[in-house]
PDB file of C-alpha atoms in Angstrom:
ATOM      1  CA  UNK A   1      16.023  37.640 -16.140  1.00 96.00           C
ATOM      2  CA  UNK A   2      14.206  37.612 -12.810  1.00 97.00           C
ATOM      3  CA  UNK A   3      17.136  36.087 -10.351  1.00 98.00           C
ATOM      4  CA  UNK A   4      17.123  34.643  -6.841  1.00 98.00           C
ATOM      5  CA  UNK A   5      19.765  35.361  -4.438  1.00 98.00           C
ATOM      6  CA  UNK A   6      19.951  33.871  -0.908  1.00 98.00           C
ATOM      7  CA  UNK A   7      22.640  33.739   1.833  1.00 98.00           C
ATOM      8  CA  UNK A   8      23.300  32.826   5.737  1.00 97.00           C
ATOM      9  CA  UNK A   9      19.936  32.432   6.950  1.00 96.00           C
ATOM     10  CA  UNK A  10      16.391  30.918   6.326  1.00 95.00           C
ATOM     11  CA  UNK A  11      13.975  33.204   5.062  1.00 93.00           C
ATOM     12  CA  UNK A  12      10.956  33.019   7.305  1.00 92.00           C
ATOM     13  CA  UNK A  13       8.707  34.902   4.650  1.00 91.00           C
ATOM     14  CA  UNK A  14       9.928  32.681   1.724  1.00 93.00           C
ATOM     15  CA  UNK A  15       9.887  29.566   3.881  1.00 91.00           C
ATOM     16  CA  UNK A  16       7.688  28.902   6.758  1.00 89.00           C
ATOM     17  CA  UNK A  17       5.227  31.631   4.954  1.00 90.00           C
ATOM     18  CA  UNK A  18       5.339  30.418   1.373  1.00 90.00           C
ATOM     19  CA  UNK A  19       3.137  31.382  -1.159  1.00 90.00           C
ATOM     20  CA  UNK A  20       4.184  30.756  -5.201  1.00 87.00           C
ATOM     21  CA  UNK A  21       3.289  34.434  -5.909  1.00 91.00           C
ATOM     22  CA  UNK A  22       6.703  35.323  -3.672  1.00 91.00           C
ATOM     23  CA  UNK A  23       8.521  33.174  -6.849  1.00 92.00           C
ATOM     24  CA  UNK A  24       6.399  34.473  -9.592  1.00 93.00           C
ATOM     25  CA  UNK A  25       8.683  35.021 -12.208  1.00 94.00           C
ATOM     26  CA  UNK A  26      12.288  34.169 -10.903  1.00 96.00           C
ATOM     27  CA  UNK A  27      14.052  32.192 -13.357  1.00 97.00           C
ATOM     28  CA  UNK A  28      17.714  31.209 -11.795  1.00 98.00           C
ATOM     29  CA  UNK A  29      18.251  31.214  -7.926  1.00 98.00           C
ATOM     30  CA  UNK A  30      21.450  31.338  -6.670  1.00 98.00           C
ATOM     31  CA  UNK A  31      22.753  30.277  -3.221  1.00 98.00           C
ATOM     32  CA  UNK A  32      25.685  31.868  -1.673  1.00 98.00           C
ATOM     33  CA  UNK A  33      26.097  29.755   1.655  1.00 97.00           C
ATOM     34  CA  UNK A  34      26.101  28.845   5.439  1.00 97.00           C
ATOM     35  CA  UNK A  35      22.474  27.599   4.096  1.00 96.00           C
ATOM     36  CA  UNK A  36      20.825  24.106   4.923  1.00 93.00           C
ATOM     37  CA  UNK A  37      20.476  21.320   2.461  1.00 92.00           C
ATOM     38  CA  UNK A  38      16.771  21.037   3.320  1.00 92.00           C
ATOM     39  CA  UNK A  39      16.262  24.584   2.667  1.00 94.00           C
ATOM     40  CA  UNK A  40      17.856  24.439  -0.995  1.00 95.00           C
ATOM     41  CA  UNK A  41      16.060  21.639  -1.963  1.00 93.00           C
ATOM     42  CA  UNK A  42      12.900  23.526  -1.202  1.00 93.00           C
ATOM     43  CA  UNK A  43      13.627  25.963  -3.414  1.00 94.00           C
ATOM     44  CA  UNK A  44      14.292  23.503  -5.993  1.00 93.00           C
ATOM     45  CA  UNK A  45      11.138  21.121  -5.376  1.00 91.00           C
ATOM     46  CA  UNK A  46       8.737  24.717  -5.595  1.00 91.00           C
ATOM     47  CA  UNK A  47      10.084  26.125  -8.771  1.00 91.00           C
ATOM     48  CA  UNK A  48      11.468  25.396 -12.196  1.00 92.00           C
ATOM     49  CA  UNK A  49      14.315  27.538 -11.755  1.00 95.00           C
ATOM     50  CA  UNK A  50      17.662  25.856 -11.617  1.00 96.00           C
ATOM     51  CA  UNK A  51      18.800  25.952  -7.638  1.00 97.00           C
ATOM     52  CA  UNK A  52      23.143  27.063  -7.996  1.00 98.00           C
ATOM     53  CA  UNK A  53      25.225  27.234  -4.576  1.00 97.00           C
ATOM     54  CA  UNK A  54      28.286  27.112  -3.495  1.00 97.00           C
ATOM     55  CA  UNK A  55      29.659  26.680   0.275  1.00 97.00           C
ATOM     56  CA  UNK A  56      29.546  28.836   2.898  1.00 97.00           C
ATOM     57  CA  UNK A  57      32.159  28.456   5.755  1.00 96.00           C
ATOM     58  CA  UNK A  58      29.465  26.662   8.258  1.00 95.00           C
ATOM     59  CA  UNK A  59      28.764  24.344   6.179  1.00 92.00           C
ATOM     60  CA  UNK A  60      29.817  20.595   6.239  1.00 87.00           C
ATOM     61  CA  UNK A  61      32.152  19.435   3.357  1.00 81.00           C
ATOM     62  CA  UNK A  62      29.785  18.945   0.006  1.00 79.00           C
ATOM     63  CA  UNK A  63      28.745  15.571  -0.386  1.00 78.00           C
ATOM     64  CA  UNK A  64      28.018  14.870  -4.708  1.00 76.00           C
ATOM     65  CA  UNK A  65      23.926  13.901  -4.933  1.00 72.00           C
ATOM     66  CA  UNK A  66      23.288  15.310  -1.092  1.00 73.00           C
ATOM     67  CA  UNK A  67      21.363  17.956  -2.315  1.00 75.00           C
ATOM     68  CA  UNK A  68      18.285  17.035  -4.632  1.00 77.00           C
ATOM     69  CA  UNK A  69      17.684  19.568  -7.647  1.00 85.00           C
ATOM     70  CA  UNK A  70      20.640  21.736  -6.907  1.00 94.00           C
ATOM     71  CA  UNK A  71      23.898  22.631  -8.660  1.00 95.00           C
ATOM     72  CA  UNK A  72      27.065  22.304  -6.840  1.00 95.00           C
ATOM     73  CA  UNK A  73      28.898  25.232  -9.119  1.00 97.00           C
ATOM     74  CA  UNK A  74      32.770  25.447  -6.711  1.00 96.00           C
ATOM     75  CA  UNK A  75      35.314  25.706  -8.621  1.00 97.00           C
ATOM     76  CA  UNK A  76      33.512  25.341 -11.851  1.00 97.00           C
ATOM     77  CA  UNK A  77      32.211  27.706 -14.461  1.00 98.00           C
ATOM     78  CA  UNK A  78      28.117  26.843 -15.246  1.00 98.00           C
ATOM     79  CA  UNK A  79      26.471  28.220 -18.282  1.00 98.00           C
ATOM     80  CA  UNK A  80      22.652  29.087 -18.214  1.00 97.00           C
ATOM     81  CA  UNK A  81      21.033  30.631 -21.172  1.00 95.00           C
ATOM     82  CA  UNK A  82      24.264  31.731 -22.124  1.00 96.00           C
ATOM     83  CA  UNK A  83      25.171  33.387 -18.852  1.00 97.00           C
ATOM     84  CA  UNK A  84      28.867  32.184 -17.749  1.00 98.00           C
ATOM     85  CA  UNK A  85      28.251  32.051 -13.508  1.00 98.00           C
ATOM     86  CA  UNK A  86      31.992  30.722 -11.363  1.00 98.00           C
ATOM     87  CA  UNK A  87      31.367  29.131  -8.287  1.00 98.00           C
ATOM     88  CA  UNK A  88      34.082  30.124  -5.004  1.00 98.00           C
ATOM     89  CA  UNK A  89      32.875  29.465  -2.071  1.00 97.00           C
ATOM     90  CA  UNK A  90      34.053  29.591   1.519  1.00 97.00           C
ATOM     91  CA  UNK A  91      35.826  32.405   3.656  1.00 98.00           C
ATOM     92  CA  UNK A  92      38.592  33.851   4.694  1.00 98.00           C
ATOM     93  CA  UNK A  93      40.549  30.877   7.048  1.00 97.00           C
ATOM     94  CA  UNK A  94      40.564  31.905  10.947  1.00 97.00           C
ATOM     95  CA  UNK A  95      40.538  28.421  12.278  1.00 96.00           C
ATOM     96  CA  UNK A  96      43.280  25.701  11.173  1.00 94.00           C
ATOM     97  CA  UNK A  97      42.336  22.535   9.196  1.00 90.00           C
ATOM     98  CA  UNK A  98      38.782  23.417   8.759  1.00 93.00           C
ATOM     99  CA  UNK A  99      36.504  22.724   5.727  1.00 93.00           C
ATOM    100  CA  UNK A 100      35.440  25.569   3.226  1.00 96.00           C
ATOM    101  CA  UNK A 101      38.343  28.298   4.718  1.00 97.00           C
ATOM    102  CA  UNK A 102      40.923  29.658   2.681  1.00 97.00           C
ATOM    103  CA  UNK A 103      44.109  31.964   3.446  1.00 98.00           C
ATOM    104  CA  UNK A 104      44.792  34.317   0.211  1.00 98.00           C
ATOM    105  CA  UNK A 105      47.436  32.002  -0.980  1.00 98.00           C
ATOM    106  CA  UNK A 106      44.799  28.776  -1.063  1.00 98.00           C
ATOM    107  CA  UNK A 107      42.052  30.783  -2.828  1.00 98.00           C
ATOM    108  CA  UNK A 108      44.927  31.888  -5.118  1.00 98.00           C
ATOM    109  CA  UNK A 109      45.666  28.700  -6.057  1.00 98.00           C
ATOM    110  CA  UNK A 110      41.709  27.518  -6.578  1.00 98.00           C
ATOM    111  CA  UNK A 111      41.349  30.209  -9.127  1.00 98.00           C
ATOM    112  CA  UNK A 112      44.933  29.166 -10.653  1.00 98.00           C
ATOM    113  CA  UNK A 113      43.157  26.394 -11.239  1.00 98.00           C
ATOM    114  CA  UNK A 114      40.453  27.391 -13.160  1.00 98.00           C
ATOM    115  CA  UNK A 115      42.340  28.536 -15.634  1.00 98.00           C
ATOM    116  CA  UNK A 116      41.397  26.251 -18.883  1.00 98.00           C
ATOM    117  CA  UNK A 117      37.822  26.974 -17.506  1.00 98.00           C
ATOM    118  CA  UNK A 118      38.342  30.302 -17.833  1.00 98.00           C
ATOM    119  CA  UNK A 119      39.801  30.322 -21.399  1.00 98.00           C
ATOM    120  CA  UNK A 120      37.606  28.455 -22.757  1.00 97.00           C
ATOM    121  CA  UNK A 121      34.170  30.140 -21.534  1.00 98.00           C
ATOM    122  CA  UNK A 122      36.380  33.417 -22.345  1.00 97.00           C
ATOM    123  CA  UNK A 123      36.044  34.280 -18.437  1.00 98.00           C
ATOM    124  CA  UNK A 124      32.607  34.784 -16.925  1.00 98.00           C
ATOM    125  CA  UNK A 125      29.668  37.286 -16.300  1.00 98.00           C
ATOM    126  CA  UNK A 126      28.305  36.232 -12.743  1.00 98.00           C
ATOM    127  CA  UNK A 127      30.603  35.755  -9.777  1.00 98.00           C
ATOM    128  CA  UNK A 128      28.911  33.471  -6.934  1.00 98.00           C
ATOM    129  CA  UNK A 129      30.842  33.162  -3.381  1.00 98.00           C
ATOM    130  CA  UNK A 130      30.262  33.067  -0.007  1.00 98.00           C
ATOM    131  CA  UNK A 131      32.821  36.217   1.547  1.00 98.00           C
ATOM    132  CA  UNK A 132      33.083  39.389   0.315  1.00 98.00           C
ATOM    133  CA  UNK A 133      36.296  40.473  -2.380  1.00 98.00           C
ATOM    134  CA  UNK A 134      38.204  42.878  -0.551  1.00 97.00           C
ATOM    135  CA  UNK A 135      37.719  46.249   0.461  1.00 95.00           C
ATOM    136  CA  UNK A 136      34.339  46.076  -1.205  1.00 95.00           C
ATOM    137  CA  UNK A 137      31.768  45.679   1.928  1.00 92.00           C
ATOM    138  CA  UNK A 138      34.109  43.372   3.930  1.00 94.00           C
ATOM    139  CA  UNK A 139      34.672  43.914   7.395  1.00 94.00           C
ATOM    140  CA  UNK A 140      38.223  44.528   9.070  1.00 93.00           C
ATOM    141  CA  UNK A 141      38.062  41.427  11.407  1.00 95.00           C
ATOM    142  CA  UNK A 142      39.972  38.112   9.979  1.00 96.00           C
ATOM    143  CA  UNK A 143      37.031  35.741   9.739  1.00 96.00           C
ATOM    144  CA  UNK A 144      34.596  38.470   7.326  1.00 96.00           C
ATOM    145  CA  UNK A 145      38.195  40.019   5.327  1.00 97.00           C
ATOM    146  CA  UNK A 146      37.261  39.798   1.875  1.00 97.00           C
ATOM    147  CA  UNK A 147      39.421  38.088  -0.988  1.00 98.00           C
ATOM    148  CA  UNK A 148      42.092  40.207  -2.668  1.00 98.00           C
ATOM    149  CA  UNK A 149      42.006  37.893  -5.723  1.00 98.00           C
ATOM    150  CA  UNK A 150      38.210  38.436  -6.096  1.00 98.00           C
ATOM    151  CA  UNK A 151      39.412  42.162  -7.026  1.00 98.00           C
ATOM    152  CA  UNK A 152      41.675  40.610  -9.445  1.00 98.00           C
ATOM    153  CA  UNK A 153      38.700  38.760 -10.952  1.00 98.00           C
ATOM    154  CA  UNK A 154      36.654  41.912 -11.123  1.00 98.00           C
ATOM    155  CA  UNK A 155      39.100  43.655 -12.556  1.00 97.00           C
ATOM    156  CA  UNK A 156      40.324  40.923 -15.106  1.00 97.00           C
ATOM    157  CA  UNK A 157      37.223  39.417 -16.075  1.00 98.00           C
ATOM    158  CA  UNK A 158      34.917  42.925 -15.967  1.00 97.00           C
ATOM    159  CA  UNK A 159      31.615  40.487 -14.892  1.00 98.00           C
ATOM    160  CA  UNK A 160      28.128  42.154 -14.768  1.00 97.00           C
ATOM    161  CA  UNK A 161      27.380  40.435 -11.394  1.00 98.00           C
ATOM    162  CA  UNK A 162      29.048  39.239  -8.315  1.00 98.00           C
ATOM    163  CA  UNK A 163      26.658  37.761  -5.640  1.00 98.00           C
ATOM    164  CA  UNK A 164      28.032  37.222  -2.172  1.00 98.00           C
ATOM    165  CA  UNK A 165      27.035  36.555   1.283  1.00 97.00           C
ATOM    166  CA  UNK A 166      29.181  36.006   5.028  1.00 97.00           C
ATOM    167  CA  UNK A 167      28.417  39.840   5.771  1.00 95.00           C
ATOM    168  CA  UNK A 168      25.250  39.754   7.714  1.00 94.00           C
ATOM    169  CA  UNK A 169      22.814  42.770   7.584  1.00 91.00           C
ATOM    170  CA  UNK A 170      21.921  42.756  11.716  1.00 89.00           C
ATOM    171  CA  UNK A 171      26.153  42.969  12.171  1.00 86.00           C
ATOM    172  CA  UNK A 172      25.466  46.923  12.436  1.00 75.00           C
ATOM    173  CA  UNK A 173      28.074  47.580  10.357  1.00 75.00           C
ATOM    174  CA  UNK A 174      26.348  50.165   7.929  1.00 77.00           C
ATOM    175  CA  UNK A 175      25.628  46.927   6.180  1.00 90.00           C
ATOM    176  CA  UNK A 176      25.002  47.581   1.670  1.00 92.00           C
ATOM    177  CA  UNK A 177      22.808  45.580  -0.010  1.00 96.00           C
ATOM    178  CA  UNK A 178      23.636  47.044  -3.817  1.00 96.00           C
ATOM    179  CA  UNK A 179      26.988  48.206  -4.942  1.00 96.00           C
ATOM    180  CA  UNK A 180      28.813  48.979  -8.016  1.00 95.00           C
ATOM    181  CA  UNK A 181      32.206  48.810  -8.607  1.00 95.00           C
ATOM    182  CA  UNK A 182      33.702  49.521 -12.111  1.00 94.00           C
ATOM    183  CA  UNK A 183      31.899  47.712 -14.666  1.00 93.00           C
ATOM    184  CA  UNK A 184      30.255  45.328 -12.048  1.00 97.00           C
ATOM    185  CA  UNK A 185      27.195  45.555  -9.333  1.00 97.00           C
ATOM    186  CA  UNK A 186      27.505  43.573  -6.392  1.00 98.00           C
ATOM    187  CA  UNK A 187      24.818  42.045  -4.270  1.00 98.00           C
ATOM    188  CA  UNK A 188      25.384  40.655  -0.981  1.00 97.00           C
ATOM    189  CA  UNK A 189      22.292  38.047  -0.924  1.00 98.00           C
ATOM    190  CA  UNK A 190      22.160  37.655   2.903  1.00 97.00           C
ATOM    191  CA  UNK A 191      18.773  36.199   3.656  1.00 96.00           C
ATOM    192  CA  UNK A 192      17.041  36.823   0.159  1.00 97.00           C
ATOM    193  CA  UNK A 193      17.146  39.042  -2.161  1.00 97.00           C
ATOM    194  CA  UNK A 194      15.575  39.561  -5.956  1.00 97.00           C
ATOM    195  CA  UNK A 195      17.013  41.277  -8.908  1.00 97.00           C
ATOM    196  CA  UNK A 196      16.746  42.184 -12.588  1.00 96.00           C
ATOM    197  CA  UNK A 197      19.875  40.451 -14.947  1.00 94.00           C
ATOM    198  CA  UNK A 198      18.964  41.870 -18.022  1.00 84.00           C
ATOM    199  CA  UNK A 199      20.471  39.630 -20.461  1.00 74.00           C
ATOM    200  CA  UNK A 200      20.981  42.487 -23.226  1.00 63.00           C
ATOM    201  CA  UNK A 201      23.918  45.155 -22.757  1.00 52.00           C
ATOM    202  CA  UNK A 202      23.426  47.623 -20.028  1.00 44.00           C
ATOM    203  CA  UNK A 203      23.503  48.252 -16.868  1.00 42.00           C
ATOM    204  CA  UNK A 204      21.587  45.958 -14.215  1.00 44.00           C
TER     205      UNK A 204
END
C-alpha cells in the first residue's frame, strides 16, 4: 500500500504545482500536524484516498465536521483495510494552558485511556502523532522532547509504522527522514513524504 505522509508545512510541489500523476497510486494519506484545514481538504477533494490527521501543537482546538473528507483519528484507534492506525497528537507542553500540549504525565493519561481501544483491536500497527517518542530523532530543547510513553508503545505494541512530524528538516539538526527501531520504521513526514506499507509480513 502506496501511503501519504505530510507534516508542518504546505508542500509547494504537491500544492500550488499539482498534477494527479504526483498522487498516482497513493491509497491512505496521513496527516501528522501544524497543517491547515484548507490544505487537508485538498488532499481529500483530489483523491480517493481516505485523508487521517491528528493535531499538531499550532493548531487551533479540532472543531467535529471543520474539516471536509478528513478523519479526525486523536485518541482513537481507525481501521483501514485491516490496518489498526492510533491517533496522538500534539507536543511536548512548554507554554501553560495551551491547546494540543502535553507534559509526560497528561499524554500518560491519554493513552491510559485508550485502553479498551487497545484490547479490543489487540493494539495497533501504525502510530500517527505530531512530536517525536523520545530519544528517537527528538531534539534536547523542551518544546521538540519527544514522548517517553511513545517508547512504551513501541515497545509494547511492536507496530510496523510510526509516522511523526514537529522536527523540521531546515532545523540543521542532522535531521532523519527513515529510521528503524526494533521491530518498527519511523518516518518523520515533515512536508511530504511517500512510502511502501506492504500489507503482507516483512519489513517496510
Amino acid at each position: 500500500m502506496k501511503i501519504l505522509v505530510l507534516a508542518d508545512c504546505e508542500s509547494k510541489s504537491l500544492y500550488e504545482y499539482f498534477t494527479p500523476e504526483k498522487l498516482e497510486g497513493v491509497e491512505l494519506i496521513l496527516a501528522c500536524g501544524d497543517l491547515k484545514e484548507s490544505y487537508l481538504d485538498f488532499f481529500a477533494s483530489m483523491t480517493s484516498a481516505p485523508v487521517l490527521f491528528v493535531m499538531g501543537n499550532h493548531d487551533e482546538p479540532y472543531t467535529p465536521g471543520s474539516y471536509s473528507g478528513c478523519v479526525c483519528i486523536e485518541d482513537d484507534i481507525y481501521v483501514y483495510r485491516g490496518i489498526r492506525i492510533l491517533g496522538l497528537g500534539g507536543s511536548m507542553r512548554y507554554i501553560p494552558q495551551v491547546e494540543n500540549q502535553y507534559s509526560e504525565k497528561e499524554m500518560r493519561k491519554r493513552i491510559r485511556r485508550l485502553w479498551w481501544k487497545l484490547k479490543k483491536n489487540q493494539g495497533f500497527d501504525i502510530l500517527v502523532s505530531h512530536a517525536p517518542a523520545a530519544g528517537i530523532n527528538d531534539l534536547s530543547d523542551l518544546p521538540h522532547k519527544g514522548f517517553v510513553c511513545f517508547c512504551d508503545l513501541l515497545n509494547r505494541y511492536k507496530p510496523r509504522l510510526f509516522v511523526h512530524g514537529h522536527v523540521h528538516a531546515n532545523y540543521g539538526t542532522g535531521f532523519k527522514r527513515v529510521d528503524q527501531v526494533g521491530d518498527t520504521v519511523v518516518v518523520n513526514a515533515y512536508d511530504y513524504y511517500i512510502l511502501d506499507y506492504p500489507e503482507e509480513k516483512g519489513p517496510c
